[in-house]
Amino acid sequence: MKVFHNAKFWHKASFKNNVKAILTEDGRIVKLLTSLPKSTQDYELVDLKGNYVYPGFIDTHTHSFEGGLYSLMIDLGGARNLQDVFDLIAEGSQDKGKFVFAWNFDELKIAEGRFPTRAELNAIVRDKNLVLRRVDGHSCMINSFACYNILSLLGNFHCEDEVFKGFENDRAVHWFHNNIEHDLILKAYHAASEIALKGGFSTIHTMVGDANMSIGHYSLIQENLANFGVDYVLYPQSFNIEAALEVGAQRIGGCILADGSLGSYTAALYESYQGRPIRGNLYQTDAYWSDFITRAHHHNLQVGVHCIGDRAITQINSVYLALANSDPKDLRHQLIHCEITDDALVNQIKASGAVPVMQPMFDRLWGGENGFYAKVLGKERAENMNRFATMFSKGIKITGSSDWYITELNIVKSLDAAMNHHSPAEALTAGQAIDIYTKNAAWLSHDEGVKGQLLTGLLADFTVLNYDLKKPGADKRVVATIKEGKLLYENL
Ligand SMILES: [Zn+2]
Ligand SMILES: [Zn+2]
C-alpha cells in the first residue's frame, strides 16, 4: 500500500478540504485520509513536496500515432534554406530503417521559396522511402524509390507530379503510414506515451485509421495496450463499421470529415468567408451521414465526427438529434472541434445530447481581434467561436483536447487557454477547466466509475502540478504524472 502525502488534493471542486493524504493499493484509491496513519511502517510513503494533486488529466482527442512518429523523425521546422533541408534529411535518415519522414517543411520560410526537386531528394535518399510533408499536412513530396514502390503496389499513381496535393497527398501519406514496420509503429506509440505523461496526461484518446475505410494498425495497438505507460482510448478512425465491430471497438470515427478546415476555406459555413464568395464544403450528403451514423448507433457504437463550421455541425447534430428522439441510447456521440455555433445551434446540441470535443488551444493560437479566425471569418463571427462557457452553462458536457500533433500535448497550456479565452464571456473558471479534462473526459468514454476524480474506488491516476489553478504563479509546470499509483513522470 502506498500513501501519497504532503500535498493539496483537488476534491469536491476545491483545494480547501480536509484531505491530507491518499491511500492506494493495486493501482486504486483505497481511502482519502484526513491525517497520516499513526504507524507508517506498513506503507510506502510518497512525499509530493507540498505540490497540488489533480485527478489524472485526460486529453479526449489526439492523433498520437503521427505525433509519436514525427517526434522520432526529421523536423524541418528550423530549416532556413534548401541546404539546411538536405543536411537535416541526410543526417536524420541514417538510423531510420526503410521509411523516412521529414515533416514541418515550409517553403515560405525557405530562402529559395520553393520545394526541393525530386532529383534533389533522390541525391540524398536513394534506397529508402522518403516523404517530405508540408507544415500543414496538405501537400507532400516523395523520392523515386518510394514512387516506384507505391506504383508497383497501387498500380495507378501520378508519379510524374513532384508535389502531391489533395487526394494524391492523402494516398502517398497513408501508403507510408500503412507500410512502416510494426516495430516502428509501436515505437511511435511509446514515444507518444512519454510525451503525454510529460505533458501531464495519464489518459489520452487516440485515432487509428485512414479516415476512409481502413482501421490501420488498430489491432496491433489493442494487443499492446498494457505495455504503454499512458492509458490509450482507441478510436477506429474509419467509416468501416464491420471492421470496428470485428475488433470489438465501442466507438467509431474521430477526424472523419464532415467538412474541411478554416485555413483551406473548406470548413462548411452558412455565411460566406470574409471577402470571398464561398461557404466551404460538406464532404458527404445528409443521406450519407444519416445512414452511417444510424447504422453505427444501431450497433451501439459511439460516433465521433470532425465538424468545424456551423453548416457541418448542424448536418451531424441533426442526425444525433433525430436518433435521440427515435432511438434514445446513452452512447455520448461526439461533435469534434465544434467551433462555430450561434445560440440556436448551441440549443440544438443541448437537445441532441451530443458532446462537443473541443480544443482550447485553437482559440489561444487563432482567436482574438487580429487573429487568424478574424481574418478569414470577420471579427464578429470570430468573437462567437469555441463557446466553452456558453455550452458549459447550458449543461452541455464539453470535453478538452489538443488535437495533438496539431497543437501541443501540454496540460498547463491547455488549462491556461481554456481559462483565458479571447472572448472573456467564453472563458472557463478553474473548476470548469479542470472538469473538461477530468470528470467530463472520463464520462465521454463511459469511464466515470473508473477515473476522473479523486474518490475511493477509482484508479489512482494523479497529475501533480506546482500550482493551484485558482491562483497560479509565474513558473507553472507538471511535477509528476502518476498512473495507477505508479510514478511514471517525475520532475519534483
Ligand atoms: Zn483531429
Ligand atoms: Zn479534425
PDB file of C-alpha atoms in Angstrom, residues 16-257:
ATOM      1  CA  LYS A  16      -9.955  23.775   0.537  1.00  0.00           C
ATOM      2  CA  ASN A  17     -10.794  20.418   2.084  1.00  0.00           C
ATOM      3  CA  ASN A  18      -9.508  18.194   4.837  1.00  0.00           C
ATOM      4  CA  VAL A  19      -7.834  15.558   2.636  1.00  0.00           C
ATOM      5  CA  LYS A  20      -4.239  15.262   3.821  1.00  0.00           C
ATOM      6  CA  ALA A  21      -3.150  12.101   2.028  1.00  0.00           C
ATOM      7  CA  ILE A  22      -4.375   9.365  -0.302  1.00  0.00           C
ATOM      8  CA  LEU A  23      -4.007   5.674   0.441  1.00  0.00           C
ATOM      9  CA  THR A  24      -3.721   3.439  -2.630  1.00  0.00           C
ATOM     10  CA  GLU A  25      -3.446  -0.277  -3.243  1.00  0.00           C
ATOM     11  CA  ASP A  26      -3.077  -2.204  -6.516  1.00  0.00           C
ATOM     12  CA  GLY A  27      -3.470   0.978  -8.512  1.00  0.00           C
ATOM     13  CA  ARG A  28      -6.691   2.149  -6.871  1.00  0.00           C
ATOM     14  CA  ILE A  29      -7.635   4.771  -4.329  1.00  0.00           C
ATOM     15  CA  VAL A  30      -8.481   2.934  -1.100  1.00  0.00           C
ATOM     16  CA  LYS A  31      -9.133   5.953   1.067  1.00  0.00           C
ATOM     17  CA  LEU A  32      -8.861   9.720   1.264  1.00  0.00           C
ATOM     18  CA  LEU A  33      -7.101  10.323   4.584  1.00  0.00           C
ATOM     19  CA  THR A  34      -7.601  13.317   6.849  1.00  0.00           C
ATOM     20  CA  SER A  35      -4.327  12.592   8.637  1.00  0.00           C
ATOM     21  CA  LEU A  36      -1.259  10.412   8.102  1.00  0.00           C
ATOM     22  CA  PRO A  37      -1.565   6.889   9.563  1.00  0.00           C
ATOM     23  CA  LYS A  38      -0.052   6.721  13.092  1.00  0.00           C
ATOM     24  CA  SER A  39       2.249   3.906  12.231  1.00  0.00           C
ATOM     25  CA  THR A  40       3.548   4.157   8.699  1.00  0.00           C
ATOM     26  CA  GLN A  41       5.794   1.100   8.603  1.00  0.00           C
ATOM     27  CA  ASP A  42       3.304  -0.920   6.535  1.00  0.00           C
ATOM     28  CA  TYR A  43       3.103   1.760   3.880  1.00  0.00           C
ATOM     29  CA  GLU A  44       5.315   3.127   1.192  1.00  0.00           C
ATOM     30  CA  LEU A  45       5.218   6.903   1.664  1.00  0.00           C
ATOM     31  CA  VAL A  46       5.373   9.139  -1.399  1.00  0.00           C
ATOM     32  CA  ASP A  47       6.255  12.733  -0.484  1.00  0.00           C
ATOM     33  CA  LEU A  48       4.760  15.159  -3.022  1.00  0.00           C
ATOM     34  CA  LYS A  49       6.634  18.121  -1.528  1.00  0.00           C
ATOM     35  CA  GLY A  50       3.764  20.497  -0.979  1.00  0.00           C
ATOM     36  CA  ASN A  51       2.514  20.399  -4.582  1.00  0.00           C
ATOM     37  CA  TYR A  52      -1.046  20.240  -5.952  1.00  0.00           C
ATOM     38  CA  VAL A  53      -2.672  16.923  -6.855  1.00  0.00           C
ATOM     39  CA  TYR A  54      -5.381  16.845  -9.528  1.00  0.00           C
ATOM     40  CA  PRO A  55      -7.176  13.796 -10.914  1.00  0.00           C
ATOM     41  CA  GLY A  56      -5.065  12.393 -13.783  1.00  0.00           C
ATOM     42  CA  PHE A  57      -5.783  14.633 -16.775  1.00  0.00           C
ATOM     43  CA  ILE A  58      -7.344  13.159 -19.908  1.00  0.00           C
ATOM     44  CA  ASP A  59      -6.937  14.517 -23.443  1.00  0.00           C
ATOM     45  CA  THR A  60     -10.002  13.409 -25.416  1.00  0.00           C
ATOM     46  CA  HIS A  61      -8.709  13.863 -28.972  1.00  0.00           C
ATOM     47  CA  THR A  62      -5.189  13.243 -30.259  1.00  0.00           C
ATOM     48  CA  HIS A  63      -3.504  11.817 -33.325  1.00  0.00           C
ATOM     49  CA  SER A  64      -0.860  10.109 -31.223  1.00  0.00           C
ATOM     50  CA  PHE A  65       0.499   7.855 -33.932  1.00  0.00           C
ATOM     51  CA  GLU A  66       1.509  10.810 -36.077  1.00  0.00           C
ATOM     52  CA  GLY A  67       2.595  12.812 -33.026  1.00  0.00           C
ATOM     53  CA  GLY A  68       4.756   9.977 -31.707  1.00  0.00           C
ATOM     54  CA  LEU A  69       6.109   9.028 -35.112  1.00  0.00           C
ATOM     55  CA  TYR A  70       7.067  12.578 -36.032  1.00  0.00           C
ATOM     56  CA  SER A  71       8.794  13.049 -32.691  1.00  0.00           C
ATOM     57  CA  LEU A  72      11.149  10.240 -33.810  1.00  0.00           C
ATOM     58  CA  MET A  73      11.620  11.634 -37.310  1.00  0.00           C
ATOM     59  CA  ILE A  74      13.088  14.675 -39.046  1.00  0.00           C
ATOM     60  CA  ASP A  75      11.684  18.072 -38.079  1.00  0.00           C
ATOM     61  CA  LEU A  76      12.384  20.607 -40.851  1.00  0.00           C
ATOM     62  CA  GLY A  77      10.866  23.491 -38.857  1.00  0.00           C
ATOM     63  CA  GLY A  78      14.268  25.081 -38.263  1.00  0.00           C
ATOM     64  CA  ALA A  79      15.461  24.945 -41.905  1.00  0.00           C
ATOM     65  CA  ARG A  80      16.254  28.352 -43.449  1.00  0.00           C
ATOM     66  CA  ASN A  81      17.306  27.229 -46.937  1.00  0.00           C
ATOM     67  CA  LEU A  82      17.309  24.078 -49.044  1.00  0.00           C
ATOM     68  CA  GLN A  83      20.844  23.158 -47.968  1.00  0.00           C
ATOM     69  CA  ASP A  84      19.552  23.036 -44.355  1.00  0.00           C
ATOM     70  CA  VAL A  85      16.743  20.751 -45.533  1.00  0.00           C
ATOM     71  CA  PHE A  86      19.173  18.426 -47.322  1.00  0.00           C
ATOM     72  CA  ASP A  87      21.577  18.337 -44.354  1.00  0.00           C
ATOM     73  CA  LEU A  88      18.772  17.564 -41.887  1.00  0.00           C
ATOM     74  CA  ILE A  89      17.426  14.760 -44.082  1.00  0.00           C
ATOM     75  CA  ALA A  90      20.878  13.304 -44.788  1.00  0.00           C
ATOM     76  CA  GLU A  91      21.745  13.215 -41.106  1.00  0.00           C
ATOM     77  CA  GLY A  92      18.309  12.136 -39.867  1.00  0.00           C
ATOM     78  CA  SER A  93      17.801   9.336 -42.390  1.00  0.00           C
ATOM     79  CA  GLN A  94      20.891   7.368 -41.253  1.00  0.00           C
ATOM     80  CA  ASP A  95      19.245   5.372 -38.446  1.00  0.00           C
ATOM     81  CA  LYS A  96      15.628   5.370 -39.627  1.00  0.00           C
ATOM     82  CA  GLY A  97      15.045   1.956 -41.236  1.00  0.00           C
ATOM     83  CA  LYS A  98      13.221   1.758 -44.556  1.00  0.00           C
ATOM     84  CA  PHE A  99      10.821   4.674 -44.062  1.00  0.00           C
ATOM     85  CA  VAL A 100      11.942   8.237 -43.555  1.00  0.00           C
ATOM     86  CA  PHE A 101       9.514  11.053 -42.686  1.00  0.00           C
ATOM     87  CA  ALA A 102      10.661  14.645 -42.914  1.00  0.00           C
ATOM     88  CA  TRP A 103       7.917  16.994 -41.705  1.00  0.00           C
ATOM     89  CA  ASN A 104       7.215  20.619 -40.874  1.00  0.00           C
ATOM     90  CA  PHE A 105       8.584  21.790 -44.245  1.00  0.00           C
ATOM     91  CA  ASP A 106       7.535  25.356 -45.094  1.00  0.00           C
ATOM     92  CA  GLU A 107       8.697  26.693 -48.469  1.00  0.00           C
ATOM     93  CA  LEU A 108       7.636  30.205 -47.369  1.00  0.00           C
ATOM     94  CA  LYS A 109      10.327  30.166 -44.676  1.00  0.00           C
ATOM     95  CA  ILE A 110      12.978  28.819 -47.053  1.00  0.00           C
ATOM     96  CA  ALA A 111      15.293  31.351 -48.743  1.00  0.00           C
ATOM     97  CA  GLU A 112      14.691  29.812 -52.188  1.00  0.00           C
ATOM     98  CA  GLY A 113      10.903  29.949 -51.644  1.00  0.00           C
ATOM     99  CA  ARG A 114      10.310  26.567 -53.282  1.00  0.00           C
ATOM    100  CA  PHE A 115      10.034  22.841 -52.663  1.00  0.00           C
ATOM    101  CA  PRO A 116      13.106  20.758 -53.482  1.00  0.00           C
ATOM    102  CA  THR A 117      13.007  18.812 -56.752  1.00  0.00           C
ATOM    103  CA  ARG A 118      12.630  15.043 -56.746  1.00  0.00           C
ATOM    104  CA  ALA A 119      16.140  14.762 -58.215  1.00  0.00           C
ATOM    105  CA  GLU A 120      17.469  16.699 -55.215  1.00  0.00           C
ATOM    106  CA  LEU A 121      15.690  14.318 -52.825  1.00  0.00           C
ATOM    107  CA  ASN A 122      16.993  11.290 -54.735  1.00  0.00           C
ATOM    108  CA  ALA A 123      20.546  12.569 -54.355  1.00  0.00           C
ATOM    109  CA  ILE A 124      20.158  12.383 -50.542  1.00  0.00           C
ATOM    110  CA  VAL A 125      17.993   9.292 -50.023  1.00  0.00           C
ATOM    111  CA  ARG A 126      18.336   6.689 -52.745  1.00  0.00           C
ATOM    112  CA  ASP A 127      17.444   3.338 -51.194  1.00  0.00           C
ATOM    113  CA  LYS A 128      14.810   4.131 -48.566  1.00  0.00           C
ATOM    114  CA  ASN A 129      11.276   5.509 -48.840  1.00  0.00           C
ATOM    115  CA  LEU A 130      11.334   9.240 -48.150  1.00  0.00           C
ATOM    116  CA  VAL A 131       8.339  11.542 -47.715  1.00  0.00           C
ATOM    117  CA  LEU A 132       8.653  15.260 -47.112  1.00  0.00           C
ATOM    118  CA  ARG A 133       5.445  16.765 -45.702  1.00  0.00           C
ATOM    119  CA  ARG A 134       4.458  20.395 -45.798  1.00  0.00           C
ATOM    120  CA  VAL A 135       3.837  22.030 -42.394  1.00  0.00           C
ATOM    121  CA  ASP A 136       0.013  21.922 -42.803  1.00  0.00           C
ATOM    122  CA  GLY A 137      -0.010  18.282 -43.936  1.00  0.00           C
ATOM    123  CA  HIS A 138      -1.928  19.214 -47.089  1.00  0.00           C
ATOM    124  CA  SER A 139       0.914  18.569 -49.544  1.00  0.00           C
ATOM    125  CA  CYS A 140       3.968  16.330 -49.727  1.00  0.00           C
ATOM    126  CA  MET A 141       6.826  15.057 -51.899  1.00  0.00           C
ATOM    127  CA  ILE A 142       8.373  11.606 -52.137  1.00  0.00           C
ATOM    128  CA  ASN A 143      11.616  10.288 -53.652  1.00  0.00           C
ATOM    129  CA  SER A 144      11.783   7.997 -56.703  1.00  0.00           C
ATOM    130  CA  PHE A 145      12.408   4.899 -54.560  1.00  0.00           C
ATOM    131  CA  ALA A 146       9.036   5.423 -52.802  1.00  0.00           C
ATOM    132  CA  CYS A 147       7.338   6.307 -56.089  1.00  0.00           C
ATOM    133  CA  TYR A 148       8.487   3.050 -57.627  1.00  0.00           C
ATOM    134  CA  ASN A 149       7.227   1.079 -54.609  1.00  0.00           C
ATOM    135  CA  ILE A 150       3.866   2.833 -54.461  1.00  0.00           C
ATOM    136  CA  LEU A 151       3.373   2.433 -58.190  1.00  0.00           C
ATOM    137  CA  SER A 152       4.141  -1.283 -58.130  1.00  0.00           C
ATOM    138  CA  LEU A 153       1.681  -1.821 -55.239  1.00  0.00           C
ATOM    139  CA  LEU A 154      -1.150   0.557 -56.035  1.00  0.00           C
ATOM    140  CA  GLY A 155      -0.991   0.494 -59.838  1.00  0.00           C
ATOM    141  CA  ASN A 156      -2.193   3.926 -60.866  1.00  0.00           C
ATOM    142  CA  PHE A 157      -0.344   6.711 -59.100  1.00  0.00           C
ATOM    143  CA  HIS A 158       0.664  10.075 -60.529  1.00  0.00           C
ATOM    144  CA  CYS A 159       4.401   9.812 -60.015  1.00  0.00           C
ATOM    145  CA  GLU A 160       5.012  12.404 -62.703  1.00  0.00           C
ATOM    146  CA  ASP A 161       3.804  15.086 -60.259  1.00  0.00           C
ATOM    147  CA  GLU A 162       6.557  16.298 -57.979  1.00  0.00           C
ATOM    148  CA  VAL A 163       4.416  17.910 -55.240  1.00  0.00           C
ATOM    149  CA  PHE A 164       1.287  15.965 -54.293  1.00  0.00           C
ATOM    150  CA  LYS A 165      -1.870  17.725 -53.131  1.00  0.00           C
ATOM    151  CA  GLY A 166      -5.394  16.651 -52.243  1.00  0.00           C
ATOM    152  CA  PHE A 167      -6.160  13.018 -52.958  1.00  0.00           C
ATOM    153  CA  GLU A 168      -2.627  12.087 -54.105  1.00  0.00           C
ATOM    154  CA  ASN A 169      -1.187  13.652 -50.948  1.00  0.00           C
ATOM    155  CA  ASP A 170      -3.512  11.536 -48.790  1.00  0.00           C
ATOM    156  CA  ARG A 171      -2.727   8.376 -50.734  1.00  0.00           C
ATOM    157  CA  ALA A 172       1.021   8.868 -50.509  1.00  0.00           C
ATOM    158  CA  VAL A 173       0.983   9.631 -46.772  1.00  0.00           C
ATOM    159  CA  HIS A 174      -1.344   6.731 -45.988  1.00  0.00           C
ATOM    160  CA  TRP A 175       0.843   4.397 -48.005  1.00  0.00           C
ATOM    161  CA  PHE A 176       3.738   5.358 -45.746  1.00  0.00           C
ATOM    162  CA  HIS A 177       1.640   5.005 -42.574  1.00  0.00           C
ATOM    163  CA  ASN A 178       0.296   1.627 -43.682  1.00  0.00           C
ATOM    164  CA  ASN A 179       3.625   0.148 -44.658  1.00  0.00           C
ATOM    165  CA  ILE A 180       6.016   1.059 -41.883  1.00  0.00           C
ATOM    166  CA  GLU A 181       7.285  -1.820 -39.761  1.00  0.00           C
ATOM    167  CA  HIS A 182       5.334  -2.901 -36.657  1.00  0.00           C
ATOM    168  CA  ASP A 183       8.367  -2.188 -34.595  1.00  0.00           C
ATOM    169  CA  LEU A 184       8.362   1.466 -35.650  1.00  0.00           C
ATOM    170  CA  ILE A 185       4.588   1.779 -35.103  1.00  0.00           C
ATOM    171  CA  LEU A 186       4.991   0.546 -31.531  1.00  0.00           C
ATOM    172  CA  LYS A 187       7.960   2.852 -31.002  1.00  0.00           C
ATOM    173  CA  ALA A 188       5.770   5.763 -32.154  1.00  0.00           C
ATOM    174  CA  TYR A 189       3.110   4.917 -29.529  1.00  0.00           C
ATOM    175  CA  HIS A 190       5.742   4.531 -26.830  1.00  0.00           C
ATOM    176  CA  ALA A 191       7.170   7.922 -27.753  1.00  0.00           C
ATOM    177  CA  ALA A 192       3.652   9.435 -27.691  1.00  0.00           C
ATOM    178  CA  SER A 193       3.051   7.883 -24.277  1.00  0.00           C
ATOM    179  CA  GLU A 194       6.202   9.514 -22.869  1.00  0.00           C
ATOM    180  CA  ILE A 195       5.199  12.881 -24.341  1.00  0.00           C
ATOM    181  CA  ALA A 196       1.700  12.558 -22.851  1.00  0.00           C
ATOM    182  CA  LEU A 197       2.999  11.707 -19.364  1.00  0.00           C
ATOM    183  CA  LYS A 198       5.470  14.572 -19.500  1.00  0.00           C
ATOM    184  CA  GLY A 199       2.624  16.853 -20.612  1.00  0.00           C
ATOM    185  CA  GLY A 200       0.604  15.849 -17.534  1.00  0.00           C
ATOM    186  CA  PHE A 201      -1.827  13.313 -19.022  1.00  0.00           C
ATOM    187  CA  SER A 202      -2.493   9.829 -17.646  1.00  0.00           C
ATOM    188  CA  THR A 203      -5.067   9.006 -20.358  1.00  0.00           C
ATOM    189  CA  ILE A 204      -5.345  10.107 -23.990  1.00  0.00           C
ATOM    190  CA  HIS A 205      -7.927   9.299 -26.632  1.00  0.00           C
ATOM    191  CA  THR A 206      -6.326   8.489 -29.954  1.00  0.00           C
ATOM    192  CA  MET A 207      -7.416   7.846 -33.524  1.00  0.00           C
ATOM    193  CA  VAL A 208      -6.225   4.862 -35.550  1.00  0.00           C
ATOM    194  CA  GLY A 209      -7.091   4.546 -39.241  1.00  0.00           C
ATOM    195  CA  ASP A 210      -7.120   6.465 -42.505  1.00  0.00           C
ATOM    196  CA  ALA A 211     -10.437   8.328 -42.054  1.00  0.00           C
ATOM    197  CA  ASN A 212     -11.729   6.324 -45.001  1.00  0.00           C
ATOM    198  CA  MET A 213     -12.299   2.536 -44.934  1.00  0.00           C
ATOM    199  CA  SER A 214      -9.165   1.272 -43.137  1.00  0.00           C
ATOM    200  CA  ILE A 215      -8.713   0.927 -39.375  1.00  0.00           C
ATOM    201  CA  GLY A 216      -4.961   0.606 -39.971  1.00  0.00           C
ATOM    202  CA  HIS A 217      -2.920  -0.901 -37.148  1.00  0.00           C
ATOM    203  CA  TYR A 218      -5.798  -0.817 -34.603  1.00  0.00           C
ATOM    204  CA  SER A 219      -5.406  -4.489 -33.598  1.00  0.00           C
ATOM    205  CA  LEU A 220      -1.653  -4.154 -33.106  1.00  0.00           C
ATOM    206  CA  ILE A 221      -2.156  -1.323 -30.607  1.00  0.00           C
ATOM    207  CA  GLN A 222      -5.111  -3.016 -28.958  1.00  0.00           C
ATOM    208  CA  GLU A 223      -2.950  -6.087 -28.283  1.00  0.00           C
ATOM    209  CA  ASN A 224      -0.209  -3.928 -26.821  1.00  0.00           C
ATOM    210  CA  LEU A 225      -2.308  -1.564 -24.686  1.00  0.00           C
ATOM    211  CA  ALA A 226      -0.926  -2.904 -21.409  1.00  0.00           C
ATOM    212  CA  ASN A 227       2.641  -2.130 -22.484  1.00  0.00           C
ATOM    213  CA  PHE A 228       2.253   1.646 -22.681  1.00  0.00           C
ATOM    214  CA  GLY A 229       2.630   3.959 -19.707  1.00  0.00           C
ATOM    215  CA  VAL A 230      -0.332   6.141 -20.587  1.00  0.00           C
ATOM    216  CA  ASP A 231      -3.867   4.736 -20.992  1.00  0.00           C
ATOM    217  CA  TYR A 232      -4.933   4.943 -24.626  1.00  0.00           C
ATOM    218  CA  VAL A 233      -8.629   5.139 -25.507  1.00  0.00           C
ATOM    219  CA  LEU A 234      -8.698   3.885 -29.097  1.00  0.00           C
ATOM    220  CA  TYR A 235     -10.915   5.033 -31.958  1.00  0.00           C
ATOM    221  CA  PRO A 236     -11.101   3.141 -35.235  1.00  0.00           C
ATOM    222  CA  GLN A 237     -10.932   6.298 -37.384  1.00  0.00           C
ATOM    223  CA  SER A 238     -12.854   4.925 -40.309  1.00  0.00           C
ATOM    224  CA  PHE A 239     -16.259   4.558 -41.954  1.00  0.00           C
ATOM    225  CA  ASN A 240     -15.896   0.779 -41.793  1.00  0.00           C
ATOM    226  CA  ILE A 241     -18.466  -0.274 -39.170  1.00  0.00           C
ATOM    227  CA  GLU A 242     -17.907  -4.002 -39.798  1.00  0.00           C
ATOM    228  CA  ALA A 243     -14.162  -3.661 -39.166  1.00  0.00           C
ATOM    229  CA  ALA A 244     -14.808  -1.674 -35.956  1.00  0.00           C
ATOM    230  CA  LEU A 245     -17.218  -4.335 -34.681  1.00  0.00           C
ATOM    231  CA  GLU A 246     -14.837  -7.113 -35.601  1.00  0.00           C
ATOM    232  CA  VAL A 247     -12.121  -5.724 -33.309  1.00  0.00           C
ATOM    233  CA  GLY A 248     -14.663  -5.170 -30.527  1.00  0.00           C
ATOM    234  CA  ALA A 249     -14.485  -1.358 -30.618  1.00  0.00           C
ATOM    235  CA  GLN A 250     -17.054   0.607 -28.600  1.00  0.00           C
ATOM    236  CA  ARG A 251     -16.781   3.667 -30.809  1.00  0.00           C
ATOM    237  CA  ILE A 252     -16.032   4.716 -34.349  1.00  0.00           C
ATOM    238  CA  GLY A 253     -14.765   7.850 -36.064  1.00  0.00           C
ATOM    239  CA  GLY A 254     -12.553  10.706 -34.901  1.00  0.00           C
ATOM    240  CA  CYS A 255     -11.388  13.067 -37.611  1.00  0.00           C
ATOM    241  CA  ILE A 256     -13.671  11.515 -40.197  1.00  0.00           C
ATOM    242  CA  LEU A 257     -14.617  14.651 -42.036  1.00  0.00           C
TER     243      LEU A 257
END
